[in-house]
Amino acid sequence: MNQPATKVLVIGYVWPEPRSSAAGGHMMQILETFLTQGWDITFSSPATIGEHKADLPALGIAECAIELNNSSFDDFICELAPDIVLFDRFMMEEQFGWRVEKHCPAALRVLETSDLQSLRDARQQRFKDHLKAQPDNDDFSALFAPGLEDEFQRMADTDLAKREIAAIYRCDISLMISDMEIRLLTEQFKVPAALLHWCPLMMEPPTEAFAPFEARAHFLSIGNFRHAPNWDAVLWMKNSVWPLIRQQLPGAQLHVYGAYTPPKATALHNPAQGFHVMNWAEDALQVMTAARICLAPLRFGAGIKGKLADAMLCGTPNITTPVGAEAMGDEQPWPGAIAHSATALADAAVSLYQDRERWTQAQEHGRQLLARRYDLHRHGPALVECLEHCRSRLDAHRRDNFTGSMLRHHAHKSTQYMSQWIEAKNRNL
């Protein structure tokens, strides 16, 4: 007799938009991995639907809109009775975790962290402090220098870190896109390694020939404008990096693509300076394949960068910072260049743009890096194996995580009463 298909409920912070953000792309990779197992998937979210939302029903994934602070979710999850519940970012665990535990206590609770938001937030604050202290200094070597202990010192007293890491403890498994963030959690915050699973971007390694040096032209930058690190990178390019490139390559063009382009971004469009704000790319891989160099001068951020993985997938060498390259590479050569200042970024970009031999080498380094670290055929099965193993010994796994049990006992009670109070208040309005 056939076993019933494993039921998975995903509670999304937003509806996935794989062509708008790396987070959306990673969520789709996870969903597609589950589909290969024949699992029965329902995607739910309290968010409004964005204009670039993935067509989940076409993949065989059911959709359901849910509400915050509303007991209608209780009826929904009782009827669905999922075997696995995946929270997309810790805020969804805060909102719905107590309801899941109350009505489906045997369901495996999985947190998709996307990246450590508390780390990104701490780095953004450090960046702001750096600009205040050294407003005219365009070399950010000191900003990129801190090690794990320094990151911990910055994060440890913040409310965001306490909330995010508490959610990690309350879940059975947390999916980490960055192995550097796993080291930060295990070595500095003392999170048990058994609660974390490395799940980077999962991609089919390219096998076909890349578009060659001669078939490409111009520089490209891409990223969701709503994401603060991307917007800062655009401003730094506009004000510092790009003018230095144009001094050496007067005819150079930079095409800046991004979803949800705000008026402040379109105001930067200046064809006379070769700075073209192109809005949303209908096919990000197509425009990436046409470019000769991908620029990603990120001054803060966390996780790993979908734009750089896409660049490698398209055979497009990139110029980035230590933050951009963090947790993406290994001891082998980087597929482009990593630099700490506007001057060094511009010089590296110009040199690589003009040097066919080095450019072709960088292109091949990207192909090799994808195969080593991001192979779908390695990480997909590893993810499934992790979840199945945890389900097979769930009671013991939870006993070993006493801190998580304690946090659920206290935090879920307070969250439950607050949610019920908001629901009662809304009913009486």
Tab-separated table of C-alpha atoms in Angstrom:
chain	number	residue	atom	x	y	z
A	1	MET	CA	0.000	0.000	0.000
A	2	ASN	CA	1.366	3.400	-0.996
A	3	GLN	CA	2.261	5.832	1.763
A	4	PRO	CA	0.375	9.161	1.572
A	5	ALA	CA	2.460	12.040	0.231
A	6	THR	CA	4.233	14.186	2.799
A	7	LYS	CA	2.242	17.386	3.322
A	8	VAL	CA	4.225	20.617	3.481
A	9	LEU	CA	2.839	23.992	4.506
A	10	VAL	CA	4.969	27.047	3.729
A	11	ILE	CA	4.111	30.260	5.587
A	12	GLY	CA	5.678	32.982	3.473
A	13	TYR	CA	6.672	36.435	4.602
A	14	VAL	CA	5.954	37.411	0.995
A	15	TRP	CA	4.752	35.535	-2.083
A	16	PRO	CA	7.862	34.294	-3.910
A	17	GLU	CA	9.216	36.478	-6.718
A	18	PRO	CA	12.213	34.569	-8.100
A	19	ARG	CA	12.989	37.224	-10.702
A	20	SER	CA	12.975	40.055	-8.146
A	21	SER	CA	15.206	38.801	-5.334
A	22	ALA	CA	17.642	36.074	-4.332
A	23	ALA	CA	15.343	35.198	-1.418
A	24	GLY	CA	12.497	34.538	-3.856
A	25	GLY	CA	14.772	32.464	-6.047
A	26	HIS	CA	15.993	30.400	-3.096
A	27	MET	CA	12.434	29.735	-1.951
A	28	MET	CA	11.552	28.449	-5.414
A	29	GLN	CA	14.595	26.164	-5.370
A	30	ILE	CA	13.410	24.709	-2.044
A	31	LEU	CA	9.862	24.248	-3.347
A	32	GLU	CA	11.110	22.554	-6.503
A	33	THR	CA	13.253	20.206	-4.392
A	34	PHE	CA	10.144	19.228	-2.418
A	35	LEU	CA	8.196	18.697	-5.645
A	36	THR	CA	10.796	16.208	-6.891
A	37	GLN	CA	9.934	14.094	-3.830
A	38	GLY	CA	6.248	14.075	-4.757
A	39	TRP	CA	5.395	16.080	-1.652
A	40	ASP	CA	2.040	17.852	-1.419
A	41	ILE	CA	2.808	21.565	-0.987
A	42	THR	CA	0.601	24.458	0.111
A	43	PHE	CA	2.031	27.984	0.085
A	44	SER	CA	0.332	30.537	2.320
A	45	SER	CA	1.096	34.165	3.141
A	46	PRO	CA	-0.516	37.168	4.836
A	47	ALA	CA	1.227	39.488	2.335
A	48	THR	CA	-0.368	41.235	-0.616
A	49	ILE	CA	0.495	39.709	-3.975
A	50	GLY	CA	3.310	41.441	-5.861
A	51	GLU	CA	3.341	42.022	-9.589
A	52	HIS	CA	6.198	39.538	-10.191
A	53	LYS	CA	4.814	36.616	-8.152
A	54	ALA	CA	5.689	33.095	-9.304
A	55	ASP	CA	2.857	31.016	-10.789
A	56	LEU	CA	2.762	28.383	-8.051
A	57	PRO	CA	-0.460	26.617	-9.153
A	58	ALA	CA	1.169	25.921	-12.539
A	59	LEU	CA	3.754	23.874	-10.628
A	60	GLY	CA	1.106	21.992	-8.706
A	61	ILE	CA	1.479	24.044	-5.506
A	62	ALA	CA	-1.726	25.091	-3.748
A	63	GLU	CA	-2.072	28.689	-2.566
A	64	CYS	CA	-3.916	30.104	0.422
A	65	ALA	CA	-4.058	33.659	1.732
A	66	ILE	CA	-3.947	33.819	5.532
A	67	GLU	CA	-4.439	36.603	8.069
A	68	LEU	CA	-2.352	37.782	10.976
A	69	ASN	CA	-3.922	37.610	14.436
A	70	ASN	CA	-6.923	35.646	13.225
A	71	SER	CA	-8.122	32.277	14.501
A	72	SER	CA	-9.208	31.352	10.963
A	73	PHE	CA	-5.633	30.081	10.611
A	74	ASP	CA	-6.372	27.500	13.324
A	75	ASP	CA	-9.195	25.977	11.284
A	76	PHE	CA	-7.029	26.084	8.155
A	77	ILE	CA	-4.061	24.245	9.645
A	78	CYS	CA	-6.220	21.706	11.468
A	79	GLU	CA	-7.867	20.775	8.186
A	80	LEU	CA	-4.588	20.698	6.263
A	81	ALA	CA	-2.734	18.701	8.972
A	82	PRO	CA	0.759	19.217	7.492
A	83	ASP	CA	3.714	16.957	8.255
A	84	ILE	CA	6.230	19.787	7.750
A	85	VAL	CA	5.709	23.520	8.287
A	86	LEU	CA	8.293	25.867	6.761
A	87	PHE	CA	8.380	29.419	8.138
A	88	ASP	CA	9.804	31.894	5.625
A	89	ARG	CA	11.826	34.190	7.897
A	90	PHE	CA	11.631	34.444	11.642
A	91	MET	CA	8.744	36.954	11.741
A	92	MET	CA	6.421	34.268	10.416
A	93	GLU	CA	7.523	31.877	13.158
A	94	GLU	CA	6.804	34.585	15.714
A	95	GLN	CA	3.321	35.126	14.304
A	96	PHE	CA	2.232	31.560	13.572
A	97	GLY	CA	4.605	29.255	15.457
A	98	TRP	CA	2.426	28.970	18.567
A	99	ARG	CA	-0.626	28.152	16.464
A	100	VAL	CA	1.290	25.456	14.561
A	101	GLU	CA	2.544	23.895	17.782
A	102	LYS	CA	-0.907	23.993	19.381
A	103	HIS	CA	-2.806	22.393	16.496
A	104	CYS	CA	-0.114	20.281	14.766
A	105	PRO	CA	2.424	19.450	17.486
A	106	ALA	CA	3.898	16.539	15.519
A	107	ALA	CA	4.686	18.647	12.443
A	108	LEU	CA	8.370	19.311	11.795
A	109	ARG	CA	8.965	23.050	12.175
A	110	VAL	CA	11.538	24.427	9.732
A	111	LEU	CA	12.810	28.018	9.515
A	112	GLU	CA	14.090	29.427	6.215
A	113	THR	CA	16.271	32.278	7.484
A	114	SER	CA	17.089	33.703	4.011
A	115	ASP	CA	19.985	35.485	5.694
A	116	LEU	CA	20.607	36.596	9.268
A	117	GLN	CA	18.672	39.846	9.312
A	118	SER	CA	20.157	40.805	12.666
A	119	LEU	CA	23.638	40.541	11.125
A	120	ARG	CA	22.630	42.633	8.131
A	121	ASP	CA	21.048	45.239	10.424
A	122	ALA	CA	24.138	45.413	12.671
A	123	ARG	CA	26.380	45.845	9.652
A	124	GLN	CA	24.181	48.598	8.284
A	125	GLN	CA	24.455	50.449	11.585
A	126	ARG	CA	28.236	49.984	11.615
A	127	PHE	CA	28.331	51.355	8.064
A	128	LYS	CA	26.368	54.443	9.128
A	129	ASP	CA	28.719	54.971	12.061
A	130	HIS	CA	31.696	54.626	9.715
A	131	LEU	CA	30.312	57.306	7.371
A	132	LYS	CA	29.737	59.684	10.270
A	133	ALA	CA	33.269	59.211	11.545
A	134	GLN	CA	34.967	59.320	8.127
A	135	PRO	CA	32.580	60.986	5.655
A	136	ASP	CA	35.269	61.726	3.061
A	137	ASN	CA	37.067	58.385	3.200
A	138	ASP	CA	36.189	56.144	0.242
A	139	ASP	CA	38.333	53.210	1.415
A	140	PHE	CA	36.250	50.761	3.442
A	141	SER	CA	38.976	48.282	4.423
A	142	ALA	CA	38.288	48.880	8.119
A	143	LEU	CA	34.555	48.345	7.587
A	144	PHE	CA	35.144	44.935	5.999
A	145	ALA	CA	37.716	43.802	8.589
A	146	PRO	CA	35.652	42.609	11.614
A	147	GLY	CA	35.774	38.922	12.484
A	148	LEU	CA	33.106	36.719	14.030
A	149	GLU	CA	33.724	37.925	17.578
A	150	ASP	CA	33.358	41.556	16.481
A	151	GLU	CA	30.115	40.708	14.665
A	152	PHE	CA	28.846	39.022	17.834
A	153	GLN	CA	29.678	42.069	19.957
A	154	ARG	CA	27.696	44.259	17.573
A	155	MET	CA	24.687	41.940	17.477
A	156	ALA	CA	24.454	40.489	20.977
A	157	ASP	CA	22.592	43.346	22.663
A	158	THR	CA	20.130	44.029	19.845
A	159	ASP	CA	16.452	43.120	20.071
A	160	LEU	CA	16.540	41.842	16.493
A	161	ALA	CA	19.258	39.270	17.238
A	162	LYS	CA	17.429	38.063	20.336
A	163	ARG	CA	14.188	37.643	18.405
A	164	GLU	CA	15.829	35.965	15.413
A	165	ILE	CA	17.970	33.517	17.375
A	166	ALA	CA	15.059	32.692	19.703
A	167	ALA	CA	13.066	31.692	16.592
A	168	ILE	CA	15.968	29.482	15.475
A	169	TYR	CA	15.888	27.703	18.847
A	170	ARG	CA	12.098	27.287	18.724
A	171	CYS	CA	12.262	25.544	15.343
A	172	ASP	CA	13.472	22.004	14.778
A	173	ILE	CA	15.753	22.915	11.851
A	174	SER	CA	16.849	26.258	10.418
A	175	LEU	CA	18.042	26.481	6.826
A	176	MET	CA	21.137	28.682	6.540
A	177	ILE	CA	22.147	30.012	3.154
A	178	SER	CA	25.597	31.082	4.401
A	179	ASP	CA	28.106	28.740	6.051
A	180	MET	CA	29.797	31.799	7.560
A	181	GLU	CA	26.552	32.552	9.403
A	182	ILE	CA	26.499	28.946	10.661
A	183	ARG	CA	29.964	29.514	12.153
A	184	LEU	CA	28.805	32.791	13.712
A	185	LEU	CA	25.807	31.088	15.335
A	186	THR	CA	27.643	27.994	16.550
A	187	GLU	CA	30.941	29.579	17.639
A	188	GLN	CA	29.721	32.891	19.062
A	189	PHE	CA	26.043	32.457	19.963
A	190	LYS	CA	26.564	28.775	20.917
A	191	VAL	CA	23.573	27.556	18.883
A	192	PRO	CA	23.737	23.727	18.611
A	193	ALA	CA	24.912	22.646	15.166
A	194	ALA	CA	22.110	20.046	15.089
A	195	LEU	CA	19.577	22.892	14.704
A	196	LEU	CA	21.216	24.280	11.542
A	197	HIS	CA	21.458	22.989	7.988
A	198	TRP	CA	23.555	24.587	5.246
A	199	CYS	CA	21.277	25.138	2.266
A	200	PRO	CA	22.879	27.596	-0.186
A	201	LEU	CA	21.521	28.530	-3.579
A	202	MET	CA	20.889	25.319	-5.515
A	203	MET	CA	21.680	25.528	-9.216
A	204	GLU	CA	22.276	23.313	-12.226
A	205	PRO	CA	25.980	23.710	-13.057
A	206	PRO	CA	26.317	25.188	-16.576
A	207	THR	CA	27.511	22.733	-19.215
A	208	GLU	CA	27.170	24.724	-22.441
A	209	ALA	CA	29.720	27.179	-23.800
A	210	PHE	CA	29.417	30.716	-22.447
A	211	ALA	CA	29.038	33.782	-24.644
A	212	PRO	CA	32.647	34.880	-25.312
A	213	PHE	CA	34.452	38.123	-24.527
A	214	GLU	CA	33.921	39.597	-28.011
A	215	ALA	CA	30.144	39.030	-27.929
A	216	ARG	CA	29.679	41.109	-24.781
A	217	ALA	CA	29.711	44.781	-23.930
A	218	HIS	CA	29.059	47.163	-21.038
A	219	PHE	CA	28.804	46.833	-17.288
A	220	LEU	CA	25.728	45.627	-15.425
A	221	SER	CA	24.360	45.941	-11.904
A	222	ILE	CA	21.187	44.196	-10.778
A	223	GLY	CA	19.178	43.914	-7.567
A	224	ASN	CA	15.869	44.704	-5.902
A	225	PHE	CA	15.804	48.438	-5.115
A	226	ARG	CA	13.772	47.765	-1.938
A	227	HIS	CA	16.773	45.949	-0.460
A	228	ALA	CA	18.857	48.528	1.434
A	229	PRO	CA	22.306	47.050	0.576
A	230	ASN	CA	21.433	47.136	-3.144
A	231	TRP	CA	20.266	50.743	-3.024
A	232	ASP	CA	23.418	51.819	-1.186
A	233	ALA	CA	25.534	50.017	-3.801
A	234	VAL	CA	23.775	51.937	-6.588
A	235	LEU	CA	24.483	55.250	-4.839
A	236	TRP	CA	28.140	54.362	-4.311
A	237	MET	CA	28.485	53.405	-7.959
A	238	LYS	CA	26.820	56.608	-9.100
A	239	ASN	CA	28.815	58.942	-6.869
A	240	SER	CA	32.220	57.263	-6.622
A	241	VAL	CA	32.915	54.048	-8.526
A	242	TRP	CA	31.383	54.798	-11.913
A	243	PRO	CA	33.013	58.241	-12.414
A	244	LEU	CA	36.405	56.581	-11.860
A	245	ILE	CA	35.613	53.912	-14.454
A	246	ARG	CA	34.465	56.530	-16.966
A	247	GLN	CA	37.715	58.454	-16.522
A	248	GLN	CA	39.558	55.433	-17.912
A	249	LEU	CA	36.822	54.203	-20.296
A	250	PRO	CA	35.021	57.342	-21.531
A	251	GLY	CA	32.614	55.347	-23.701
A	252	ALA	CA	31.660	52.811	-21.037
A	253	GLN	CA	28.031	52.193	-20.132
A	254	LEU	CA	26.516	50.844	-16.926
A	255	HIS	CA	23.031	49.306	-17.071
A	256	VAL	CA	21.343	49.218	-13.648
A	257	TYR	CA	18.403	46.808	-13.354
A	258	GLY	CA	16.143	46.334	-10.367
A	259	ALA	CA	12.616	45.409	-9.338
A	260	TYR	CA	10.298	48.059	-7.901
A	261	THR	CA	12.304	51.029	-9.165
A	262	PRO	CA	11.493	54.112	-7.036
A	263	PRO	CA	11.569	57.691	-8.350
A	264	LYS	CA	14.821	58.324	-6.449
A	265	ALA	CA	16.446	55.619	-8.603
A	266	THR	CA	15.081	56.780	-11.946
A	267	ALA	CA	16.350	60.259	-11.031
A	268	LEU	CA	19.899	58.876	-11.257
A	269	HIS	CA	19.459	57.970	-14.955
A	270	ASN	CA	22.036	59.946	-16.954
A	271	PRO	CA	22.886	58.691	-20.470
A	272	ALA	CA	25.480	61.426	-20.908
A	273	GLN	CA	27.459	59.819	-18.075
A	274	GLY	CA	26.785	56.317	-19.375
A	275	PHE	CA	24.660	55.604	-16.282
A	276	HIS	CA	21.429	53.914	-17.409
A	277	VAL	CA	18.690	52.991	-14.916
A	278	MET	CA	16.818	50.252	-16.764
A	279	ASN	CA	14.067	49.302	-14.252
A	280	TRP	CA	13.058	45.634	-13.992
A	281	ALA	CA	14.686	42.999	-16.199
A	282	GLU	CA	12.118	40.679	-17.768
A	283	ASP	CA	14.873	38.065	-18.121
A	284	ALA	CA	17.728	38.691	-15.686
A	285	LEU	CA	19.888	35.913	-17.110
A	286	GLN	CA	19.555	37.301	-20.629
A	287	VAL	CA	20.783	40.776	-19.692
A	288	MET	CA	23.518	39.241	-17.519
A	289	THR	CA	24.709	37.122	-20.453
A	290	ALA	CA	24.960	40.218	-22.663
A	291	ALA	CA	27.135	42.124	-20.171
A	292	ARG	CA	30.910	41.847	-19.953
A	293	ILE	CA	31.227	42.690	-16.234
A	294	CYS	CA	28.807	42.522	-13.300
A	295	LEU	CA	29.378	45.235	-10.672
A	296	ALA	CA	28.264	44.506	-7.085
A	297	PRO	CA	29.966	47.021	-4.753
A	298	LEU	CA	28.081	46.099	-1.574
A	299	ARG	CA	29.158	47.917	1.580
A	300	PHE	CA	26.949	45.960	3.986
A	301	GLY	CA	24.633	42.962	3.878
A	302	ALA	CA	24.438	39.301	4.874
A	303	GLY	CA	23.759	35.888	3.385
A	304	ILE	CA	24.997	35.127	-0.111
A	305	LYS	CA	24.310	37.101	-3.254
A	306	GLY	CA	21.983	35.777	-5.931
A	307	LYS	CA	23.255	38.311	-8.459
A	308	LEU	CA	26.782	36.901	-8.195
A	309	ALA	CA	25.559	33.320	-8.524
A	310	ASP	CA	23.584	34.379	-11.611
A	311	ALA	CA	26.701	36.076	-12.983
A	312	MET	CA	28.653	32.815	-12.640
A	313	LEU	CA	25.761	30.913	-14.219
A	314	CYS	CA	25.947	33.243	-17.226
A	315	GLY	CA	29.740	33.294	-17.435
A	316	THR	CA	29.917	36.967	-16.464
A	317	PRO	CA	32.943	37.892	-14.297
A	318	ASN	CA	32.126	40.174	-11.372
A	319	ILE	CA	33.737	42.933	-9.347
A	320	THR	CA	32.606	43.038	-5.728
A	321	THR	CA	33.622	43.701	-2.113
A	322	PRO	CA	34.424	41.306	0.749
A	323	VAL	CA	30.775	41.598	1.843
A	324	GLY	CA	29.607	40.634	-1.640
A	325	ALA	CA	31.935	37.643	-1.824
A	326	GLU	CA	31.344	36.493	1.767
A	327	ALA	CA	30.443	32.787	2.061
A	328	MET	CA	30.241	32.519	-1.732
A	329	GLY	CA	33.729	31.353	-2.595
A	330	ASP	CA	36.431	29.064	-1.250
A	331	GLU	CA	40.215	28.823	-1.412
A	332	GLN	CA	40.148	28.737	-5.235
A	333	PRO	CA	40.428	31.921	-7.384
A	334	TRP	CA	37.438	34.276	-7.363
A	335	PRO	CA	35.642	34.701	-10.733
A	336	GLY	CA	36.573	38.365	-11.075
A	337	ALA	CA	37.986	40.639	-8.388
A	338	ILE	CA	37.342	41.648	-4.771
A	339	ALA	CA	38.299	45.157	-3.634
A	340	HIS	CA	37.852	47.440	-0.609
A	341	SER	CA	37.694	50.952	-2.079
A	342	ALA	CA	36.079	52.841	-4.934
A	343	THR	CA	39.465	53.337	-6.591
A	344	ALA	CA	40.417	49.657	-6.334
A	345	LEU	CA	36.988	48.535	-7.572
A	346	ALA	CA	37.185	50.866	-10.576
A	347	ASP	CA	40.757	49.844	-11.454
A	348	ALA	CA	39.869	46.140	-11.214
A	349	ALA	CA	36.759	46.635	-13.334
A	350	VAL	CA	38.627	48.506	-16.080
A	351	SER	CA	41.494	46.012	-16.122
A	352	LEU	CA	39.211	42.986	-16.359
A	353	TYR	CA	36.994	44.666	-18.955
A	354	GLN	CA	39.964	45.110	-21.284
A	355	ASP	CA	41.965	41.917	-20.650
A	356	ARG	CA	40.479	39.080	-22.696
A	357	GLU	CA	42.737	36.379	-21.237
A	358	ARG	CA	42.108	37.268	-17.588
A	359	TRP	CA	38.394	37.732	-18.303
A	360	THR	CA	38.132	34.255	-19.864
A	361	GLN	CA	39.983	32.762	-16.900
A	362	ALA	CA	37.572	34.465	-14.490
A	363	GLN	CA	34.638	33.115	-16.482
A	364	GLU	CA	35.932	29.562	-16.078
A	365	HIS	CA	36.579	30.099	-12.365
A	366	GLY	CA	32.895	30.932	-12.000
A	367	ARG	CA	31.840	27.708	-13.711
A	368	GLN	CA	34.085	25.689	-11.392
A	369	LEU	CA	32.873	27.510	-8.281
A	370	LEU	CA	29.228	26.818	-9.115
A	371	ALA	CA	29.998	23.120	-9.488
A	372	ARG	CA	31.898	22.995	-6.192
A	373	ARG	CA	29.479	24.884	-3.949
A	374	TYR	CA	26.036	25.281	-5.508
A	375	ASP	CA	25.254	22.010	-7.266
A	376	LEU	CA	21.509	21.322	-7.070
A	377	HIS	CA	22.129	17.577	-7.324
A	378	ARG	CA	24.139	17.697	-4.112
A	379	HIS	CA	22.197	20.159	-1.979
A	380	GLY	CA	18.666	19.094	-2.942
A	381	PRO	CA	19.063	15.498	-1.711
A	382	ALA	CA	20.976	16.724	1.353
A	383	LEU	CA	18.058	18.985	2.305
A	384	VAL	CA	15.522	16.178	1.953
A	385	GLU	CA	17.742	13.784	3.913
A	386	CYS	CA	18.115	16.324	6.737
A	387	LEU	CA	14.361	16.856	7.067
A	388	GLU	CA	13.542	13.153	6.876
A	389	HIS	CA	16.197	12.287	9.463
A	390	CYS	CA	14.887	14.937	11.839
A	391	ARG	CA	11.302	13.713	11.404
A	392	SER	CA	12.373	10.136	12.133
A	393	ARG	CA	13.715	11.087	15.587
A	394	LEU	CA	11.679	14.206	16.323
A	395	ASP	CA	10.957	13.497	20.001
A	396	ALA	CA	14.625	12.892	20.788
A	397	HIS	CA	15.661	15.903	18.684
A	398	ARG	CA	13.335	18.140	20.663
A	399	ARG	CA	14.469	16.721	24.016
A	400	ASP	CA	18.039	17.558	23.046
A	401	ASN	CA	16.925	21.139	22.355
A	402	PHE	CA	15.741	22.010	25.862
A	403	THR	CA	16.450	25.721	25.331
A	404	GLY	CA	14.039	25.734	22.385
A	405	SER	CA	11.372	23.976	24.463
A	406	MET	CA	11.799	26.524	27.231
A	407	LEU	CA	11.580	29.452	24.807
A	408	ARG	CA	8.427	28.029	23.221
A	409	HIS	CA	6.842	27.640	26.631
A	410	HIS	CA	7.371	31.278	27.560
A	411	ALA	CA	7.425	33.134	24.243
A	412	HIS	CA	4.462	31.358	22.705
A	413	LYS	CA	2.287	32.129	25.691
A	414	SER	CA	2.972	35.853	25.465
A	415	THR	CA	2.612	35.842	21.670
A	416	GLN	CA	-0.603	33.838	21.918
A	417	TYR	CA	-2.219	36.222	24.400
A	418	MET	CA	-1.157	39.295	22.424
A	419	SER	CA	-2.516	37.806	19.191
A	420	GLN	CA	-5.805	36.855	20.840
A	421	TRP	CA	-6.097	40.352	22.349
A	422	ILE	CA	-5.535	41.967	18.908
A	423	GLU	CA	-8.107	39.631	17.340
A	424	ALA	CA	-10.693	40.458	20.031
A	425	LYS	CA	-9.953	44.179	19.645
A	426	ASN	CA	-10.400	43.980	15.852
A	427	ARG	CA	-13.703	42.163	16.275
A	428	ASN	CA	-15.046	44.970	18.449
A	429	LEU	CA	-14.066	47.793	16.112
